[in-house]
mmCIF file of C-alpha atoms and ligand atoms in Angstrom:
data_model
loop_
_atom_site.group_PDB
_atom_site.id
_atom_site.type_symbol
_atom_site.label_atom_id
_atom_site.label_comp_id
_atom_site.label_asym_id
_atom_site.label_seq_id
_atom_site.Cartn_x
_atom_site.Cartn_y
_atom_site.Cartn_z
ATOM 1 C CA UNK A 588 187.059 84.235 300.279
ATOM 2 C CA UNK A 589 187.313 81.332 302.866
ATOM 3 C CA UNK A 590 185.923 81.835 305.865
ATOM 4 C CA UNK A 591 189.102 81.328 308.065
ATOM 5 C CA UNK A 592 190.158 84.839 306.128
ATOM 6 C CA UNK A 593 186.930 86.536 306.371
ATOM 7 C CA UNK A 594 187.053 86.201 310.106
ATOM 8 C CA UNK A 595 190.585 87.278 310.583
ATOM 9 C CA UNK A 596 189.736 90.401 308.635
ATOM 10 C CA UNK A 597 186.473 90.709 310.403
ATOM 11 C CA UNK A 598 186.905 94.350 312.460
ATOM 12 C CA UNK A 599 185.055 97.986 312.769
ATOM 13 C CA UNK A 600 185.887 100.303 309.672
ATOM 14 C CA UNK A 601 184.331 103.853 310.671
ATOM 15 C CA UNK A 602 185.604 105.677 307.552
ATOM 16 C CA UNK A 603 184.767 105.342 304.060
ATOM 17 C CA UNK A 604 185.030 105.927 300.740
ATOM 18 C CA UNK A 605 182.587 108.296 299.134
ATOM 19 C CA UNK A 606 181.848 105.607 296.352
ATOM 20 C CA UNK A 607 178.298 104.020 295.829
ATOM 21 C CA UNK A 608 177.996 100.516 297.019
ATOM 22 C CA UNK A 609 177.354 97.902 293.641
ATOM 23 C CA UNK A 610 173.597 97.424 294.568
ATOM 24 C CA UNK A 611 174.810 93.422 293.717
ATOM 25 C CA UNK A 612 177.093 93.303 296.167
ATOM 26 C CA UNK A 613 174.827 94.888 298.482
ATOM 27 C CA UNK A 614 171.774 92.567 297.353
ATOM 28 C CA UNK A 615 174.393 90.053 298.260
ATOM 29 C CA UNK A 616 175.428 91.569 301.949
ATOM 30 C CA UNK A 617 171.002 91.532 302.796
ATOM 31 C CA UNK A 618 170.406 87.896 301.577
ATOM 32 C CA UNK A 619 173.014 86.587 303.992
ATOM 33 C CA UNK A 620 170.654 87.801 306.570
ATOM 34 C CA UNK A 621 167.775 85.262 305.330
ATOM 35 C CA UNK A 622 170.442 82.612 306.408
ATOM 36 C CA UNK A 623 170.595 83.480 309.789
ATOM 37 C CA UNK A 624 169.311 81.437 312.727
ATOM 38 C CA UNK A 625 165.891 82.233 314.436
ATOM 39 C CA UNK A 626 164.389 81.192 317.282
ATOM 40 C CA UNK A 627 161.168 79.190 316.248
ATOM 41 C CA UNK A 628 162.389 79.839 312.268
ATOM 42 C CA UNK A 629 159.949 82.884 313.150
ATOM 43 C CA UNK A 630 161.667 85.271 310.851
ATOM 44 C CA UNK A 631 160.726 88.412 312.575
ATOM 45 C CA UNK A 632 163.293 91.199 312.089
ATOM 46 C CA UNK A 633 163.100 93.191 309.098
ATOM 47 C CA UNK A 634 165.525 95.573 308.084
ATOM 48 C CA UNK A 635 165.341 99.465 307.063
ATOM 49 C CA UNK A 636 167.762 99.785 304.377
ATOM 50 C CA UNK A 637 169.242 103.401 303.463
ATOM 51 C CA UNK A 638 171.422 103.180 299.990
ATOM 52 C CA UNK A 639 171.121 106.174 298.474
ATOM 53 C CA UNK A 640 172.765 109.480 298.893
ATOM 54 C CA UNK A 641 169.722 111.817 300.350
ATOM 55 C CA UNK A 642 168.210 109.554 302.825
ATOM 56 C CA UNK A 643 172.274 108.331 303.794
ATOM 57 C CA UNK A 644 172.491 111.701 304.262
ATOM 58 C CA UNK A 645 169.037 112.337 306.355
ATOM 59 C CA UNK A 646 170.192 109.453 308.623
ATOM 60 C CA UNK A 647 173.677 110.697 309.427
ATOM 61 C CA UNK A 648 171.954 114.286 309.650
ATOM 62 C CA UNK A 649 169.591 112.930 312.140
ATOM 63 C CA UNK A 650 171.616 111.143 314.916
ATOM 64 C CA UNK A 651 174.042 113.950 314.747
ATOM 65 C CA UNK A 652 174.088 115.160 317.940
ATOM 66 C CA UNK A 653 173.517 119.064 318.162
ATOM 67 C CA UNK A 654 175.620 118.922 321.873
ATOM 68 C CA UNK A 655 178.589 116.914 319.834
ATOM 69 C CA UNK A 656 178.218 117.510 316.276
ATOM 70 C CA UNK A 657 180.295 115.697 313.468
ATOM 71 C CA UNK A 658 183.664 117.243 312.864
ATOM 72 C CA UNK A 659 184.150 118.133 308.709
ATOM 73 C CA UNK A 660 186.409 115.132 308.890
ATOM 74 C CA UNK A 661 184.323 112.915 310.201
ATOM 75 C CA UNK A 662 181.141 113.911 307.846
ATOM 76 C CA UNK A 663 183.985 113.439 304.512
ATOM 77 C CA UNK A 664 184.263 110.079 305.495
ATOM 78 C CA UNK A 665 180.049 108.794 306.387
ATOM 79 C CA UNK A 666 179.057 105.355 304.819
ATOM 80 C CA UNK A 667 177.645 105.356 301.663
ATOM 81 C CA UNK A 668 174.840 102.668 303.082
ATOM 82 C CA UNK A 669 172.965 101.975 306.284
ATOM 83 C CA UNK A 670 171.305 99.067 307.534
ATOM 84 C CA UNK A 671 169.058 98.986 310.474
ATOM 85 C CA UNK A 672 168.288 95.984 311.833
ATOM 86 C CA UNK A 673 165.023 95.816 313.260
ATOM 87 C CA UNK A 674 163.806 93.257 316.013
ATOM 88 C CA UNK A 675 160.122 92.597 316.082
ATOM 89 C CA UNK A 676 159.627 91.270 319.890
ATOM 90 C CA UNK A 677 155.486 90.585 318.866
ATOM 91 C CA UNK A 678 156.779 88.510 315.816
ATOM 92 C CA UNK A 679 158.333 86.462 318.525
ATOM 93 C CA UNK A 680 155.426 86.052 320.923
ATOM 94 C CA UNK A 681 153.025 85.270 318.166
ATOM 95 C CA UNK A 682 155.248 82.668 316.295
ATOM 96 C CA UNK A 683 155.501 81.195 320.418
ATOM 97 C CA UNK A 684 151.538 81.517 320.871
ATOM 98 C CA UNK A 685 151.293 78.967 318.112
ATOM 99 C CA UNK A 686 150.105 75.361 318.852
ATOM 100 C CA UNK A 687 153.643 73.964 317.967
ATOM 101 C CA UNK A 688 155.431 76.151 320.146
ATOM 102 C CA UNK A 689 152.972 76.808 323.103
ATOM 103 C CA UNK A 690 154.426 74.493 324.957
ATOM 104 C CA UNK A 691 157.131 76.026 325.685
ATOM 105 C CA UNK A 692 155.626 78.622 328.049
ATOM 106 C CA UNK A 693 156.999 81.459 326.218
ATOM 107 C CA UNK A 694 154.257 83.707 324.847
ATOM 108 C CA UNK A 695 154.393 86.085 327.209
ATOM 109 C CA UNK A 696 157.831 88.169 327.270
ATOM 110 C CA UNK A 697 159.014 87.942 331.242
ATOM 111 C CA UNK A 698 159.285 84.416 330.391
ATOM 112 C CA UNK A 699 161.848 84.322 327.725
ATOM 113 C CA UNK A 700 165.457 83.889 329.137
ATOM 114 C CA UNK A 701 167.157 86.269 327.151
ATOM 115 C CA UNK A 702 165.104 88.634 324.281
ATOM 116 C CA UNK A 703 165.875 86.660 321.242
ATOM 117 C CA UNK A 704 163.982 89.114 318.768
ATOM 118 C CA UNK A 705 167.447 90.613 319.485
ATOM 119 C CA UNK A 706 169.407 87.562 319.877
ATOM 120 C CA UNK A 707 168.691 86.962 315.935
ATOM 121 C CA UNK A 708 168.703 90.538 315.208
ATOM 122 C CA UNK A 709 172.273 90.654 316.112
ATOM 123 C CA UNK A 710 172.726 87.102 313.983
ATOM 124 C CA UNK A 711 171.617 88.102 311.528
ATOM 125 C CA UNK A 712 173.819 91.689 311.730
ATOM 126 C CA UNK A 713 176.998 89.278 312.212
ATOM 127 C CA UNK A 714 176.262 87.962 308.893
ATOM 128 C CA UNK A 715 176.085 90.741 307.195
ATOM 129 C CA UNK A 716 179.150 91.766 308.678
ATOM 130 C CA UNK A 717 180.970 89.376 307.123
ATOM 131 C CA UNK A 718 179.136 89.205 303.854
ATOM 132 C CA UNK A 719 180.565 93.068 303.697
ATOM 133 C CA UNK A 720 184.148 91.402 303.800
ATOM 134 C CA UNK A 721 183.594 88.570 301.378
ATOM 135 C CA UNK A 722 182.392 91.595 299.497
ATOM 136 C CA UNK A 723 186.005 93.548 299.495
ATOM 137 C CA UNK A 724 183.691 96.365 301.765
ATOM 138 C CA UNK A 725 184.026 97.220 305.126
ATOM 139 C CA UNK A 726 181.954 98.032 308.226
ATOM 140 C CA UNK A 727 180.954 98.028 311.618
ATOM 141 C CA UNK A 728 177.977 98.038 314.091
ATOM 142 C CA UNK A 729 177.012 101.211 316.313
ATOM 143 C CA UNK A 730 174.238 101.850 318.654
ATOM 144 C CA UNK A 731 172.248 105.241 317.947
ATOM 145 C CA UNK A 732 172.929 106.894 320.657
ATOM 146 C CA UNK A 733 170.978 110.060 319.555
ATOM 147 C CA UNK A 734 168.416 110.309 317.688
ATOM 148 C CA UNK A 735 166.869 107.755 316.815
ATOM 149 C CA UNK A 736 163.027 108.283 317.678
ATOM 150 C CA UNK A 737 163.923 111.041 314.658
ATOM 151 C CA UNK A 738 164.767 108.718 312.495
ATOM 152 C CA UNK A 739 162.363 106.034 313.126
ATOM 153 C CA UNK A 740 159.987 108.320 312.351
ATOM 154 C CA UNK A 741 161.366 109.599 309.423
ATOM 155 C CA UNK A 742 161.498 106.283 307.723
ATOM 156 C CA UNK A 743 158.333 105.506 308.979
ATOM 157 C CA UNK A 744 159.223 102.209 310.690
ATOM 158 C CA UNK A 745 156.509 100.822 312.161
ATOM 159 C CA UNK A 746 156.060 100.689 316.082
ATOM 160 C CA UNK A 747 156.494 97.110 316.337
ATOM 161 C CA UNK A 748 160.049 96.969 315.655
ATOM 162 C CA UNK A 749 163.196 98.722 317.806
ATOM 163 C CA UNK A 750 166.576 98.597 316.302
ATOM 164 C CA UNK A 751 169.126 96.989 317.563
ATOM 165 C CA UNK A 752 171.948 99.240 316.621
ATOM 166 C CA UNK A 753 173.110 100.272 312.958
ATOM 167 C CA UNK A 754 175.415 98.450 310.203
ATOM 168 C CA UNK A 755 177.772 101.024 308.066
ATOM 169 C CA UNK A 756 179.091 99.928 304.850
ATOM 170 C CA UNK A 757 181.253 100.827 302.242
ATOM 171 C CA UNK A 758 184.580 100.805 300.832
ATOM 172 C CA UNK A 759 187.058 101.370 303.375
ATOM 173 C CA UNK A 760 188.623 104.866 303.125
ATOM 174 C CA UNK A 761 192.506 105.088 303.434
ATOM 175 C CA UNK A 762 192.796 107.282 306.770
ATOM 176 C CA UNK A 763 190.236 107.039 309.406
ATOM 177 C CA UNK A 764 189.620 110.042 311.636
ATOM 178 C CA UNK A 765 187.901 108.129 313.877
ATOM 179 C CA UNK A 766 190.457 105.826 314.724
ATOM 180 C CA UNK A 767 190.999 107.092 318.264
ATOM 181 C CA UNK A 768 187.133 106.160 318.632
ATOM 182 C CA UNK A 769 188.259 102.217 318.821
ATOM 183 C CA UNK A 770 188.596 100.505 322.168
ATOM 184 C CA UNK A 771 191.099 98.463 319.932
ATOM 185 C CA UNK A 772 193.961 100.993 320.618
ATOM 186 C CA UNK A 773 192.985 100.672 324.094
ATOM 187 C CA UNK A 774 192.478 97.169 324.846
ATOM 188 C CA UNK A 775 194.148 93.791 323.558
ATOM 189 C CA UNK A 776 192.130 90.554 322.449
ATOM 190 C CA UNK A 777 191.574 88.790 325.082
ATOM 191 C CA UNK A 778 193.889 85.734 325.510
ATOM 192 C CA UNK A 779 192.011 82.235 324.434
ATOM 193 C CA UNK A 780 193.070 80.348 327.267
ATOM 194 C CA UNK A 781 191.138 83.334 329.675
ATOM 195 C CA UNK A 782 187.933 82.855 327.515
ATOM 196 C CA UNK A 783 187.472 79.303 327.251
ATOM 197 C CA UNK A 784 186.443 76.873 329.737
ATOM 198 C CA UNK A 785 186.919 73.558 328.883
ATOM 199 C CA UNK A 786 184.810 70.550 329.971
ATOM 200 C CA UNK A 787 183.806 72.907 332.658
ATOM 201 C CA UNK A 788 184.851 76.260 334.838
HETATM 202 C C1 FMN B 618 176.592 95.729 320.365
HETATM 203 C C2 FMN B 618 177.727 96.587 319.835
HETATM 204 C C3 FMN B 618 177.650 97.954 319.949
HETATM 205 C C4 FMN B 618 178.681 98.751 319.447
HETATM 206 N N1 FMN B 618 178.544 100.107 319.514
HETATM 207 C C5 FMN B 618 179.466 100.890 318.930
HETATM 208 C C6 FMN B 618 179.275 102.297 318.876
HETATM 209 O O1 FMN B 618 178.270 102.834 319.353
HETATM 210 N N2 FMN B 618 180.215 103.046 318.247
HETATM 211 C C7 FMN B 618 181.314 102.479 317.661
HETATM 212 O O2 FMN B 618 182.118 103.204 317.087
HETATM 213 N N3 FMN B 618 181.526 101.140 317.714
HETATM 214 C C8 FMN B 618 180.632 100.332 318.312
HETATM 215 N N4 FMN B 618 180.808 98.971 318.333
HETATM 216 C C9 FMN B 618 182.043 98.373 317.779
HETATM 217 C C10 FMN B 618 182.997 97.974 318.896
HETATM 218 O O3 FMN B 618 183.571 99.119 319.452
HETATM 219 C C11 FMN B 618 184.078 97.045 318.325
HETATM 220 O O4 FMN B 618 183.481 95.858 317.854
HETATM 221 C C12 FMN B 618 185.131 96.689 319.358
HETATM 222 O O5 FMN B 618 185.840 97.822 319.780
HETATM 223 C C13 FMN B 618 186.138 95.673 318.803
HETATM 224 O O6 FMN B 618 186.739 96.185 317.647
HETATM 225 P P1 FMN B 618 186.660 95.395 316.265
HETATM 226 O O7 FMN B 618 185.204 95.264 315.885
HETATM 227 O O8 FMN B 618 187.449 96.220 315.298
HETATM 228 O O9 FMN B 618 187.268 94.035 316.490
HETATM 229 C C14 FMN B 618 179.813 98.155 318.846
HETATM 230 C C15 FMN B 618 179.864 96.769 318.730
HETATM 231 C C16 FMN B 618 178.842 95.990 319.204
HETATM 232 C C17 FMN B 618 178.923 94.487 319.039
#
């Protein structure tokens, strides 16, 4: 698919079909994330993939929160595969420590401008994003907003990496009862014109 198409499809599916995932296409969707950019080339996110049913299931089971649980609905329709995409901040600060990079003042945390064990975290998620597309799957990117001490330590992910949110895959579904969940029926894109500023503000 070219790319021009890929991005205009490019949006959050939260429902999906309860069909495996070809393990090709998904061995497709994770090498993407090799291409990413990284600061220093240092390579330091790893990712926790979940792609079969009983740890799917663990995960969903896990940041389902007890105060707010998971209508029937919304359980029928749970992504068949989760990827967590894990920043390793020390990766960063050692890959910075080295000769070639000391310079650069930045093996110590406070003095990075922005985190970019993050920063390429969330490259590397937009990738796979679109990989899912060029795929014919769908998905989107949520933050765990419960749970997710439980599941780090379920998948015993080690403590040097945080996740920067989740990636949910699979084949779209036809109805999504989540659709009321999207700010998209709430807010417009933003007009270009408001967005860009040209040759300066
Ligand atoms: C950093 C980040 C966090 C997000 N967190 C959530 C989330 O917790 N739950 C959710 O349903 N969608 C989440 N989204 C998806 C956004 O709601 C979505 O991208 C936005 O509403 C625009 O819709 P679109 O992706 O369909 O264009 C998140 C997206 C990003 C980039």
């Amino acid at each position: 698919m070219e790319l021009r198409e890929i991005l205009k499809r490019r949006k959050s599916v939260r429902a999906f079909q309860q069909q495996p995932v070809p393990s090709e296409a998904l061995d497709r969707i994770l090498e993407s994330a090799r291409h990413a950019p990284s600061a220093g080339f240092t390579q330091g996110n790893e990712y926790l993939v979940l792609d079969t049913p009983a740890p799917v299931e663990e995960f969903w089971n896990l940041i389902d929160d007890p105060d707010e649980p998971m209508t029937s609905e919304q359980r029928a329709v749970l992504a068949p595969v989760v990827i967590l995409p894990l920043a390793n901040r020390q990766a960063y600060l050692d890959r910075y420590s080295q000769p070639d990079k000391i310079a650069a003042g930045m093996d110590t945390a406070e003095r990075w401008p922005a985190p970019y064990w993050d920063i390429d975290a969330g490259m590397a998620s937009m990738l796979m994003l679109l990989a899912a597309i060029d795929e014919g799957l769908a998905a989107y990117f949520f933050g765990m907003a419960y749970g997710e001490r439980a599941v780090l330590h379920r998948f015993s992910v080690p403590t040097d990496f945080k996740p920067i949110g989740v990636i949910a895959l699979g084949y779209a579904a036809a109805t999504d009862p989540n659709a009321a969940l999207s700010s998209t029926r709430r807010r417009q894109h933003r007009p270009i014109e408001t967005l860009i500023h040209r040759n300066g503000w």
